[in-house]
Amino acid sequence: LGHTFQELYEQFKVHLSRKYEVQRQQVERQGKTPFKEVTDYGEACGTPRFSHDGKELVFIDTDGRSQFKVKVLDTATDKVVDSFVIYGGSGVDFTPDGRYLVYGASAIYRTVYSYHDPYVRHRATGQVRRLTDGLRARDPAVSPEGGRVVFTVNELGTMSLMMVPFDGGEARMLLRGLPGDQLYTPRWSPDGESVVYSRWRQGGRRDIELLVVKTGKTRRLTDDRALDMDPTFSPDGRRVYFSSDRSGIYNLYSVDIQSGDVLQVSNVLGGAFTPAISPAEDRAYFVSFSARGFDLASMGLSRQRLKPAMPYVNDRPAPRPSPPAVEPFPEGPYSALQTILPDAWTFLLGADAYGTTLGFQVAGADVAGLHSYLLNANFSTVNGHPNYSLIYGYNGLWPSLRLDT
């Protein structure tokens, strides 16, 4: 109380400067992880994935001046050897033989919607086929044998995990999310029996979970108020690498599936996200964050040198309680008559070739947007000649209907 907004903002900046200086000093004391920036756009980058032989890496990025592209990198030279434009990219993966890329993209659905679906692209010919149609599916991942594709699906107030055959067919539900759940970036285990993913659930928790595909059973690999995301299996399937802000800075970690032990993999100042682990587990690509933005980076990886992660200290405020349940509205047949009355009246004063005109304009629409109308009427104050126009639109058909008189 008693402070202006500008004074409060200045105090806020001082607070953040002190907080981040403490974090910077802590990173410096522990020793920063050396890494190489592969791109230097500083705009947006995401979802790097190794090919099964480790010779290539696929990712999605943009320089901010052009559309998002899927790019394939030669890991021996870090040079881009192939790329193509996508719209609304959301995850990309190789098939085991490397002949195809499976990626998420948005496209027009039923004329007026833009929905995400997984697509398959033949790398040699560029031919593309759609795996689902208007399913609102993201983050596809191909199973180790190449016959299945798992992805997340947006539903009413929640997200779920689904799976579809690579050759096409009916999608099968693997895990239906609870109300409010958000599921992200599913990844297959090397044996194809499990899927790991990140799950945000009510109460302000985002943790790493594992799903056994055959039984549908799940278990949590992390369980705290840190934001744990972007999981991927180690090549032997014993560990899961992921990104977390548990130290106050997003870094890479690994969790042992059996013991639950967490090791810190990177120690950077800006941020490290979305790890991709080489088949030999001696190299990692990841998305780095700096003052410029997000870029692709790589670092050496030696599991023997990793240290146990510091215990997570929760400094986040307690989540707000869920609002009380609301009585559902009564259901019944829809009638446009209840909301079709005019919602805009305008009186008009104008002129025509003879002199002054007076009139009015009326517009309205029903709440569902099926019906709309616009009536414009006026008359001349000189000779009394009337003039009118009426426009009616109906959106319950395709294409829409419009009548003018």
mmCIF file with all atom_site columns, C-alpha atoms in Angstrom, residues 144-213:
data_model
loop_
_atom_site.group_PDB
_atom_site.id
_atom_site.type_symbol
_atom_site.label_atom_id
_atom_site.label_alt_id
_atom_site.label_comp_id
_atom_site.label_asym_id
_atom_site.label_entity_id
_atom_site.label_seq_id
_atom_site.pdbx_PDB_ins_code
_atom_site.Cartn_x
_atom_site.Cartn_y
_atom_site.Cartn_z
_atom_site.occupancy
_atom_site.B_iso_or_equiv
_atom_site.pdbx_formal_charge
_atom_site.auth_seq_id
_atom_site.auth_comp_id
_atom_site.auth_asym_id
_atom_site.auth_atom_id
_atom_site.pdbx_PDB_model_num
ATOM 1  C CA . PRO A 1 144 ? 10.651  -49.417 -32.105 1.00 0.00 ? 144 PRO A CA 1
ATOM 2  C CA . GLU A 1 145 ? 9.326   -52.047 -34.536 1.00 0.00 ? 145 GLU A CA 1
ATOM 3  C CA . GLY A 1 146 ? 7.712   -49.321 -36.650 1.00 0.00 ? 146 GLY A CA 1
ATOM 4  C CA . GLY A 1 147 ? 4.146   -50.636 -36.607 1.00 0.00 ? 147 GLY A CA 1
ATOM 5  C CA . ARG A 1 148 ? 2.512   -48.208 -34.152 1.00 0.00 ? 148 ARG A CA 1
ATOM 6  C CA . VAL A 1 149 ? 2.331   -44.467 -33.610 1.00 0.00 ? 149 VAL A CA 1
ATOM 7  C CA . VAL A 1 150 ? 1.420   -42.991 -30.226 1.00 0.00 ? 150 VAL A CA 1
ATOM 8  C CA . PHE A 1 151 ? 0.297   -39.383 -29.780 1.00 0.00 ? 151 PHE A CA 1
ATOM 9  C CA . THR A 1 152 ? -1.649  -37.035 -27.528 1.00 0.00 ? 152 THR A CA 1
ATOM 10 C CA . VAL A 1 153 ? -5.218  -35.962 -28.301 1.00 0.00 ? 153 VAL A CA 1
ATOM 11 C CA . ASN A 1 154 ? -7.040  -32.806 -27.217 1.00 0.00 ? 154 ASN A CA 1
ATOM 12 C CA . GLU A 1 155 ? -10.504 -33.573 -25.873 1.00 0.00 ? 155 GLU A CA 1
ATOM 13 C CA . LEU A 1 156 ? -13.133 -31.646 -23.940 1.00 0.00 ? 156 LEU A CA 1
ATOM 14 C CA . GLY A 1 157 ? -11.272 -30.198 -20.951 1.00 0.00 ? 157 GLY A CA 1
ATOM 15 C CA . THR A 1 158 ? -8.584  -32.868 -20.959 1.00 0.00 ? 158 THR A CA 1
ATOM 16 C CA . MET A 1 159 ? -5.961  -34.689 -23.044 1.00 0.00 ? 159 MET A CA 1
ATOM 17 C CA . SER A 1 160 ? -5.489  -38.391 -23.689 1.00 0.00 ? 160 SER A CA 1
ATOM 18 C CA . LEU A 1 161 ? -2.990  -40.839 -25.194 1.00 0.00 ? 161 LEU A CA 1
ATOM 19 C CA . MET A 1 162 ? -3.984  -42.747 -28.317 1.00 0.00 ? 162 MET A CA 1
ATOM 20 C CA . MET A 1 163 ? -2.283  -45.110 -30.748 1.00 0.00 ? 163 MET A CA 1
ATOM 21 C CA . VAL A 1 164 ? -2.824  -45.816 -34.446 1.00 0.00 ? 164 VAL A CA 1
ATOM 22 C CA . PRO A 1 165 ? -1.237  -48.409 -36.779 1.00 0.00 ? 165 PRO A CA 1
ATOM 23 C CA . PHE A 1 166 ? 1.548   -46.949 -38.905 1.00 0.00 ? 166 PHE A CA 1
ATOM 24 C CA . ASP A 1 167 ? -0.125  -48.279 -42.052 1.00 0.00 ? 167 ASP A CA 1
ATOM 25 C CA . GLY A 1 168 ? -3.368  -46.541 -41.080 1.00 0.00 ? 168 GLY A CA 1
ATOM 26 C CA . GLY A 1 169 ? -6.529  -47.708 -39.376 1.00 0.00 ? 169 GLY A CA 1
ATOM 27 C CA . GLU A 1 170 ? -8.627  -47.018 -36.335 1.00 0.00 ? 170 GLU A CA 1
ATOM 28 C CA . ALA A 1 171 ? -7.023  -45.141 -33.445 1.00 0.00 ? 171 ALA A CA 1
ATOM 29 C CA . ARG A 1 172 ? -7.108  -46.891 -30.064 1.00 0.00 ? 172 ARG A CA 1
ATOM 30 C CA . MET A 1 173 ? -7.334  -45.195 -26.687 1.00 0.00 ? 173 MET A CA 1
ATOM 31 C CA . LEU A 1 174 ? -4.365  -45.957 -24.403 1.00 0.00 ? 174 LEU A CA 1
ATOM 32 C CA . LEU A 1 175 ? -5.022  -43.553 -21.538 1.00 0.00 ? 175 LEU A CA 1
ATOM 33 C CA . ARG A 1 176 ? -7.959  -41.213 -21.100 1.00 0.00 ? 176 ARG A CA 1
ATOM 34 C CA . GLY A 1 177 ? -6.993  -38.162 -19.087 1.00 0.00 ? 177 GLY A CA 1
ATOM 35 C CA . LEU A 1 178 ? -8.910  -36.999 -16.051 1.00 0.00 ? 178 LEU A CA 1
ATOM 36 C CA . PRO A 1 179 ? -10.736 -33.646 -16.205 1.00 0.00 ? 179 PRO A CA 1
ATOM 37 C CA . GLY A 1 180 ? -8.131  -30.891 -16.458 1.00 0.00 ? 180 GLY A CA 1
ATOM 38 C CA . ASP A 1 181 ? -5.238  -33.244 -17.299 1.00 0.00 ? 181 ASP A CA 1
ATOM 39 C CA . GLN A 1 182 ? -2.717  -32.184 -19.934 1.00 0.00 ? 182 GLN A CA 1
ATOM 40 C CA . LEU A 1 183 ? -0.476  -34.865 -21.479 1.00 0.00 ? 183 LEU A CA 1
ATOM 41 C CA . TYR A 1 184 ? 2.664   -34.138 -23.479 1.00 0.00 ? 184 TYR A CA 1
ATOM 42 C CA . THR A 1 185 ? 5.414   -35.727 -25.604 1.00 0.00 ? 185 THR A CA 1
ATOM 43 C CA . PRO A 1 186 ? 4.895   -39.520 -25.340 1.00 0.00 ? 186 PRO A CA 1
ATOM 44 C CA . ARG A 1 187 ? 7.976   -41.621 -26.101 1.00 0.00 ? 187 ARG A CA 1
ATOM 45 C CA . TRP A 1 188 ? 8.340   -45.391 -26.555 1.00 0.00 ? 188 TRP A CA 1
ATOM 46 C CA . SER A 1 189 ? 10.588  -47.629 -24.503 1.00 0.00 ? 189 SER A CA 1
ATOM 47 C CA . PRO A 1 190 ? 13.223  -49.522 -26.548 1.00 0.00 ? 190 PRO A CA 1
ATOM 48 C CA . ASP A 1 191 ? 11.291  -52.797 -26.115 1.00 0.00 ? 191 ASP A CA 1
ATOM 49 C CA . GLY A 1 192 ? 8.021   -51.212 -27.266 1.00 0.00 ? 192 GLY A CA 1
ATOM 50 C CA . GLU A 1 193 ? 6.159   -52.272 -24.126 1.00 0.00 ? 193 GLU A CA 1
ATOM 51 C CA . SER A 1 194 ? 5.901   -48.914 -22.355 1.00 0.00 ? 194 SER A CA 1
ATOM 52 C CA . VAL A 1 195 ? 5.355   -45.244 -23.091 1.00 0.00 ? 195 VAL A CA 1
ATOM 53 C CA . VAL A 1 196 ? 6.711   -42.397 -20.997 1.00 0.00 ? 196 VAL A CA 1
ATOM 54 C CA . TYR A 1 197 ? 5.125   -38.941 -21.052 1.00 0.00 ? 197 TYR A CA 1
ATOM 55 C CA . SER A 1 198 ? 4.755   -35.711 -19.090 1.00 0.00 ? 198 SER A CA 1
ATOM 56 C CA . ARG A 1 199 ? 1.468   -35.098 -17.285 1.00 0.00 ? 199 ARG A CA 1
ATOM 57 C CA . TRP A 1 200 ? 0.071   -31.896 -15.791 1.00 0.00 ? 200 TRP A CA 1
ATOM 58 C CA . ARG A 1 201 ? -2.659  -32.607 -13.274 1.00 0.00 ? 201 ARG A CA 1
ATOM 59 C CA . GLN A 1 202 ? -4.822  -30.583 -10.989 1.00 0.00 ? 202 GLN A CA 1
ATOM 60 C CA . GLY A 1 203 ? -2.976  -29.252 -7.965  1.00 0.00 ? 203 GLY A CA 1
ATOM 61 C CA . GLY A 1 204 ? -0.208  -27.636 -10.016 1.00 0.00 ? 204 GLY A CA 1
ATOM 62 C CA . ARG A 1 205 ? 1.909   -30.743 -10.614 1.00 0.00 ? 205 ARG A CA 1
ATOM 63 C CA . ARG A 1 206 ? 3.645   -31.705 -13.832 1.00 0.00 ? 206 ARG A CA 1
ATOM 64 C CA . ASP A 1 207 ? 5.464   -35.008 -13.541 1.00 0.00 ? 207 ASP A CA 1
ATOM 65 C CA . ILE A 1 208 ? 6.914   -37.834 -15.604 1.00 0.00 ? 208 ILE A CA 1
ATOM 66 C CA . GLU A 1 209 ? 4.720   -40.932 -15.835 1.00 0.00 ? 209 GLU A CA 1
ATOM 67 C CA . LEU A 1 210 ? 5.128   -44.364 -17.398 1.00 0.00 ? 210 LEU A CA 1
ATOM 68 C CA . LEU A 1 211 ? 2.338   -46.350 -19.065 1.00 0.00 ? 211 LEU A CA 1
ATOM 69 C CA . VAL A 1 212 ? 2.485   -50.102 -19.701 1.00 0.00 ? 212 VAL A CA 1
ATOM 70 C CA . VAL A 1 213 ? 0.742   -50.434 -23.066 1.00 0.00 ? 213 VAL A CA 1
#
